[in-house]
Coordinates of N, CA, C and O in Angstrom, one line a residue:
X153 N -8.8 110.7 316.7 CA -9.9 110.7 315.7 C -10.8 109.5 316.1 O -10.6 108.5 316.7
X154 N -12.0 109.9 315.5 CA -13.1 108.7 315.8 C -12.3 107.5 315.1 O -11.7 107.4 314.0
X155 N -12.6 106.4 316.3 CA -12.3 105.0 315.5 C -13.1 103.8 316.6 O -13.2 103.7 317.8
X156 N -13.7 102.8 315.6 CA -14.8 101.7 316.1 C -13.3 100.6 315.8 O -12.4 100.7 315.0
X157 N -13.6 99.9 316.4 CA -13.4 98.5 316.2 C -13.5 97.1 316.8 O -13.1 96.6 317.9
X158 N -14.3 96.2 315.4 CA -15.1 95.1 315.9 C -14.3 94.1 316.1 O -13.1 94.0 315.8
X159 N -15.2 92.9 316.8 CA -13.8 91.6 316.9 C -15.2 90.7 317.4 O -16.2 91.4 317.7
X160 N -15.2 89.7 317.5 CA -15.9 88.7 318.0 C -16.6 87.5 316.9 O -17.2 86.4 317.1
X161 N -16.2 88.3 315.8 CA -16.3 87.1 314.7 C -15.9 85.9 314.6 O -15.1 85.6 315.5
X162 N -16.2 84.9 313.6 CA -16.0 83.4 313.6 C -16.7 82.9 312.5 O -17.4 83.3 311.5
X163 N -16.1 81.4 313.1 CA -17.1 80.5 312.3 C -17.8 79.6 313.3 O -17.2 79.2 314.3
X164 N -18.9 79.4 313.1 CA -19.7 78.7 313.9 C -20.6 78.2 313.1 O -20.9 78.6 312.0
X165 N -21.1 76.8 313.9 CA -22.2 75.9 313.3 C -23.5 76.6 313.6 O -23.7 77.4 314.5
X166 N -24.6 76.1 312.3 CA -26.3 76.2 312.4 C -26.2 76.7 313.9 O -25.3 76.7 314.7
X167 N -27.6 77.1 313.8 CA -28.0 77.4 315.8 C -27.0 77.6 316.8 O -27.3 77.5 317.9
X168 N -26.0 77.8 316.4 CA -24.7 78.6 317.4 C -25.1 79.7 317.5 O -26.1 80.1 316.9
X169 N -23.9 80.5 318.7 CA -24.4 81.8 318.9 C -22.6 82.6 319.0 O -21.6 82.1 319.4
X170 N -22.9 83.7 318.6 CA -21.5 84.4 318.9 C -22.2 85.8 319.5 O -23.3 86.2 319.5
X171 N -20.8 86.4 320.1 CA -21.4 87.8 320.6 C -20.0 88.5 320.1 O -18.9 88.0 320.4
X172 N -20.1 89.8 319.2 CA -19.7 90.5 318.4 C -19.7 91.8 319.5 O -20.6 92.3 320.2
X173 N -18.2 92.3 319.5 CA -18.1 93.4 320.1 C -17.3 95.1 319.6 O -16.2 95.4 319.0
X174 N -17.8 95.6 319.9 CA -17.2 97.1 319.0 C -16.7 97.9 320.0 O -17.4 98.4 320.9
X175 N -15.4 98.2 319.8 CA -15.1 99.5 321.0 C -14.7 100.9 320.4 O -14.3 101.1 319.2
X176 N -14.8 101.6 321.1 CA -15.4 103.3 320.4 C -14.5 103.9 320.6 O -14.9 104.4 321.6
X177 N -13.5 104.4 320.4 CA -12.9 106.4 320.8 C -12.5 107.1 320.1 O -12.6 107.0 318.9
X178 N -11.9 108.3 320.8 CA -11.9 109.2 320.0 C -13.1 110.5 320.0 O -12.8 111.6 319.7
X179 N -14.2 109.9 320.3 CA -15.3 111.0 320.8 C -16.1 110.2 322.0 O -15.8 109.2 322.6
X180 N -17.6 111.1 322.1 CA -17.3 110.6 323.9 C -19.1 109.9 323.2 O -20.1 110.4 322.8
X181 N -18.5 108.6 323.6 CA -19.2 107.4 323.0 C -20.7 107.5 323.4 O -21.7 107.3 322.7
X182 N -20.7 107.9 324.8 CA -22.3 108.0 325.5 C -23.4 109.1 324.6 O -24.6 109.5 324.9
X183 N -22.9 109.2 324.0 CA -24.0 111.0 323.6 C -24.6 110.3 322.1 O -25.4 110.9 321.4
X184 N -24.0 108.8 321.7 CA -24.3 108.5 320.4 C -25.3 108.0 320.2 O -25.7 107.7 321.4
X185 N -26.2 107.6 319.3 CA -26.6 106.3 318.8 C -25.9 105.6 317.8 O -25.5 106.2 316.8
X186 N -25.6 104.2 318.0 CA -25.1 103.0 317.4 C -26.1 102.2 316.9 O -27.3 102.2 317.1
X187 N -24.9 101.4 315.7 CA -25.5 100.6 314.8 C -24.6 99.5 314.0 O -23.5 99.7 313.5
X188 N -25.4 98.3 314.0 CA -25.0 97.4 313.6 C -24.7 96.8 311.6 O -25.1 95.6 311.4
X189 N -24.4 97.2 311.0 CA -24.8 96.5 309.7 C -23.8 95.6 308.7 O -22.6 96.0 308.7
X190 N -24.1 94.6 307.9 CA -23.8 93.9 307.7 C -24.0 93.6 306.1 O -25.0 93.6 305.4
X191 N -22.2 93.2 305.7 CA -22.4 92.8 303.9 C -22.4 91.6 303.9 O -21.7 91.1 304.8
X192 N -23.3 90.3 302.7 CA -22.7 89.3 302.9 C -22.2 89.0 301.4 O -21.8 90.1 301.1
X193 N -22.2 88.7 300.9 CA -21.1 88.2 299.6 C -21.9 88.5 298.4 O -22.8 87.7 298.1
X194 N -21.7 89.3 297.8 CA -22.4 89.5 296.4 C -23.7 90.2 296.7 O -24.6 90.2 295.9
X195 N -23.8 91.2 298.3 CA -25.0 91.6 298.5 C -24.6 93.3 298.7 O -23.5 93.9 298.6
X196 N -25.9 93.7 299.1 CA -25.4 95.3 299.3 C -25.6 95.2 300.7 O -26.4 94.4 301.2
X197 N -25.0 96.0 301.4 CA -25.0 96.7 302.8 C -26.4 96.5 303.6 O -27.4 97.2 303.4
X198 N -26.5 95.7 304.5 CA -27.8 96.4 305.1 C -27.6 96.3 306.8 O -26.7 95.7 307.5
X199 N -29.1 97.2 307.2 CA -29.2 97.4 308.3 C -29.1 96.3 309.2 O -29.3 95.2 308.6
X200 N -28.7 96.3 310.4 CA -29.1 95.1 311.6 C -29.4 95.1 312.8 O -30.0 94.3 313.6
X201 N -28.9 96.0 312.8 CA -29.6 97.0 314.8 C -29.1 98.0 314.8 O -28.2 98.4 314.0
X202 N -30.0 98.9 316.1 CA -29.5 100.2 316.4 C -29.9 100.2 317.8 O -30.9 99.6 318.3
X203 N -29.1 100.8 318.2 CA -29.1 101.6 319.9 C -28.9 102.7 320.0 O -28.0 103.2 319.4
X204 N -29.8 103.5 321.0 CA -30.0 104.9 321.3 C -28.7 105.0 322.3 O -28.0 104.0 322.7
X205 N -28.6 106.8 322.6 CA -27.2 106.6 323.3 C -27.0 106.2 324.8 O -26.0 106.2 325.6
X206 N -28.2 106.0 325.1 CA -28.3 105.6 326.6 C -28.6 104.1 326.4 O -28.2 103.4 327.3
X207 N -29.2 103.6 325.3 CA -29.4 101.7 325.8 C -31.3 101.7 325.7 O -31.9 100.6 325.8
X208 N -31.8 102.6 325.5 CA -33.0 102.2 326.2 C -34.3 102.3 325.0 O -35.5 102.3 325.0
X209 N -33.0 102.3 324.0 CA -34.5 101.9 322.5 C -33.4 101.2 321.7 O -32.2 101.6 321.4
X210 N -34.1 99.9 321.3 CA -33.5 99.3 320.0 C -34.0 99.0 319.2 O -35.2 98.7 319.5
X211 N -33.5 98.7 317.6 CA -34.4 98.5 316.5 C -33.7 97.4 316.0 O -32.5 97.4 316.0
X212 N -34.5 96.3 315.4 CA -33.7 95.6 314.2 C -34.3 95.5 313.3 O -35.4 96.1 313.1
X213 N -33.7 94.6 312.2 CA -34.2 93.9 310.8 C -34.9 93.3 311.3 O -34.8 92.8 312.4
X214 N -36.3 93.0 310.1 CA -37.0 91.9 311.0 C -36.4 90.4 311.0 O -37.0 89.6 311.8
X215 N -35.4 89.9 310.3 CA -34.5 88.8 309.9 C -34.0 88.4 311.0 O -34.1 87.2 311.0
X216 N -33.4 88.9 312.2 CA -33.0 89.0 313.1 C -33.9 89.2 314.9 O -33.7 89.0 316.1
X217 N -34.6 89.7 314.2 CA -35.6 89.5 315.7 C -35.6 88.5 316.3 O -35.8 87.4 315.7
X218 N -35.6 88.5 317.8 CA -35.7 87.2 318.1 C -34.6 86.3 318.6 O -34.7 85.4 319.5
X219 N -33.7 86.8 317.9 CA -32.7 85.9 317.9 C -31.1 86.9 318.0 O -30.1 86.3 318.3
X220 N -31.0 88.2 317.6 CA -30.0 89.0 318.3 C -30.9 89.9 319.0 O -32.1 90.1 319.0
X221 N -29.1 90.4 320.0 CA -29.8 91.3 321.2 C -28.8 92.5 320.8 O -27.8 92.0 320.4
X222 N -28.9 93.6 320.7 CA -28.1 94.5 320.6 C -27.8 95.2 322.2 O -28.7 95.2 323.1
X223 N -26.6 95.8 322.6 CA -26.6 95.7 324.0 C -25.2 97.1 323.8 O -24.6 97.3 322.7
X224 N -24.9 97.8 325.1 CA -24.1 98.7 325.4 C -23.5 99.3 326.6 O -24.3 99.6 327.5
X225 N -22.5 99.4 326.8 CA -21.6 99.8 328.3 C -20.8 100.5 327.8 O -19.8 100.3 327.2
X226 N -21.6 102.1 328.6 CA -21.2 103.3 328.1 C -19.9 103.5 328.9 O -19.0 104.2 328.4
X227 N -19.9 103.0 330.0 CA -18.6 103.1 330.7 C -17.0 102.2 330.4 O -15.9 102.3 330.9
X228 N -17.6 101.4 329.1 CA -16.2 100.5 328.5 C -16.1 101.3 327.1 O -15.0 101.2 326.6
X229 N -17.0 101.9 326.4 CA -17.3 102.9 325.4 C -17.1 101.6 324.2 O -16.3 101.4 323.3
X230 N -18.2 100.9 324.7 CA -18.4 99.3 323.7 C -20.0 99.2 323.9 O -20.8 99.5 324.8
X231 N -20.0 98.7 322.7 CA -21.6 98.0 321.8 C -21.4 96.8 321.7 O -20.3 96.4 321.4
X232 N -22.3 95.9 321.8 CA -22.2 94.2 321.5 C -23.4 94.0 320.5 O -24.1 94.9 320.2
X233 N -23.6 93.0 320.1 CA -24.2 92.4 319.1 C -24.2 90.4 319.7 O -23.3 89.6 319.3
X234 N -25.0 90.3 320.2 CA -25.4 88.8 321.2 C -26.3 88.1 319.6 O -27.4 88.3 319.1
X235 N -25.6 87.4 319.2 CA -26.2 86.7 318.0 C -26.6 85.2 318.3 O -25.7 84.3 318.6
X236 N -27.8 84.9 318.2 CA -28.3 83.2 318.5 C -28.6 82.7 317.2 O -28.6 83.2 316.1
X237 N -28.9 81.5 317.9 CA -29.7 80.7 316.7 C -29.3 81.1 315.1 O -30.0 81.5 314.2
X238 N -27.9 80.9 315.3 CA -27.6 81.5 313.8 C -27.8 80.6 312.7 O -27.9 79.4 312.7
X239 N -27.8 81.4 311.5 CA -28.4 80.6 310.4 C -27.5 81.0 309.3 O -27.0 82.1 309.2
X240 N -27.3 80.0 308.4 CA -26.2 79.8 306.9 C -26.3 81.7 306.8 O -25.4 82.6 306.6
X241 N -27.6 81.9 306.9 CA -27.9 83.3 305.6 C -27.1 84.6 306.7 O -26.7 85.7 306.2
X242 N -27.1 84.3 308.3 CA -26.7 85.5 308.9 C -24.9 85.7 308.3 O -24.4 86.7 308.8
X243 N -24.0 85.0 307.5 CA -23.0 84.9 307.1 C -22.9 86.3 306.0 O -23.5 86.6 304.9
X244 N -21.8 87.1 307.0 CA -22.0 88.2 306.4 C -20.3 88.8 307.2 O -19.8 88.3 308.2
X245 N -19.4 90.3 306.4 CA -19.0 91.0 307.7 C -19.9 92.4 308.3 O -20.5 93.4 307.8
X246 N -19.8 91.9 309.7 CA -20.6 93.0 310.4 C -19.6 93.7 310.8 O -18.5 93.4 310.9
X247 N -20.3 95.1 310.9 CA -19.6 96.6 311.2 C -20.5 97.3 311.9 O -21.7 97.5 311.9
X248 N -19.4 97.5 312.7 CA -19.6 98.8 313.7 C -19.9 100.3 313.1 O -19.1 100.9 312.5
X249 N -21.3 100.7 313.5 CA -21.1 102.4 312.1 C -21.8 103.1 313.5 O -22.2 102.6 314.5
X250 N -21.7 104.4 312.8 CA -22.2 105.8 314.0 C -22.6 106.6 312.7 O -21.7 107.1 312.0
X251 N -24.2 106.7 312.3 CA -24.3 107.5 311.3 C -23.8 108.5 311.3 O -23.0 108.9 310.5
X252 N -24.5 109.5 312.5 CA -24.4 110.6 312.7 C -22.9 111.0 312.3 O -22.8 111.9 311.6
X253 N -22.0 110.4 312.8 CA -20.3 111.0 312.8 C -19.7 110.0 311.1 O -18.7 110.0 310.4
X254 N -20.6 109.7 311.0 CA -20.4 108.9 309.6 C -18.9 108.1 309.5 O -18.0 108.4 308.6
X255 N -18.7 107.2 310.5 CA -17.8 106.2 311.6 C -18.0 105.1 310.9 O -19.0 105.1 310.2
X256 N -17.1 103.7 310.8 CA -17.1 102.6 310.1 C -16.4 102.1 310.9 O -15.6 102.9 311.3
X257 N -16.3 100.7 311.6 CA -15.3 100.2 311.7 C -14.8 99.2 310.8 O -15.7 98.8 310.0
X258 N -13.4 98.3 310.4 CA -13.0 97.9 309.5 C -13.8 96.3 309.1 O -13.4 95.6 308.2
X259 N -14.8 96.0 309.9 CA -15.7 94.8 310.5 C -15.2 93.4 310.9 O -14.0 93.3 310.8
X260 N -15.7 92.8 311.1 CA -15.3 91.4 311.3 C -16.3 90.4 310.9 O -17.5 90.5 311.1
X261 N -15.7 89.2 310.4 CA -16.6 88.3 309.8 C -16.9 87.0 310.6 O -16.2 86.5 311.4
X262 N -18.4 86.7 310.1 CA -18.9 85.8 310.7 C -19.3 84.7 309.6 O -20.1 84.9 308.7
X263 N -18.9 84.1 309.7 CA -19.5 83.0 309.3 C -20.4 81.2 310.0 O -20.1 80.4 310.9
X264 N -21.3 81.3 309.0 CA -22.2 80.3 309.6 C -22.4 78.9 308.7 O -23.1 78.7 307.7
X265 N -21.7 78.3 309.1 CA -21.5 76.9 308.4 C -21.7 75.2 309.1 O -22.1 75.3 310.2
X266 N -21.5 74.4 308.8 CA -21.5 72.9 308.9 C -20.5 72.3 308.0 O -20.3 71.1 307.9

């Protein structure tokens, strides 16, 4: 069965950076587009990136521009999420989703503190 799952969460100080990784199976990962989204405490769900299934179009929030990279290696059937310059507010758990197959992974949390 389809199953994502993330790992690369933490806690990290202001302007740290983490890189957040999702691995895929179960279906054949290359043919997808991926996506990044994120709850943070008392908020509703939102978007945070997306990648086409080849790598070669990405979208974010505008919150994040700048400062994450969304990224993919079709041949480890993994998505990353390269997060900089982080900030109190990016404190959230991020999840691994595949709209299309309507896919979740169970996420992992980041937190952003001092």
């Amino acid at each position: 069965q389809v199953q994502l799952v993330e790992s690369g969460g933490g806690l990290v100080q202001p302007g740290g950076s983490l890189r957040l990784s999702c691995a895929a199976s179960g279906f054949t990962f290359s043919r997808y587009s991926m996506s990044w989204y994120r709850q943070a405490p008392g908020k509703e769900r939102e978007f945070v990136a997306s990648i086409t299934s080849s790598g070669g179009i990405t979208n974010y929030v505008d919150s994040v521009k700048g400062r994450f990279t969304i990224s993919r290696d079709n041949a480890k059937n993994t998505m990353y999420l390269q997060m900089n310059s982080l900030k109190p507010e990016d404190t959230a758990v991020y999840y691994c989703k595949s709209v299309t197959l309507r896919a979740e992974g169970q996420g992992t949390q980041v937190t952003v503190s001092s």
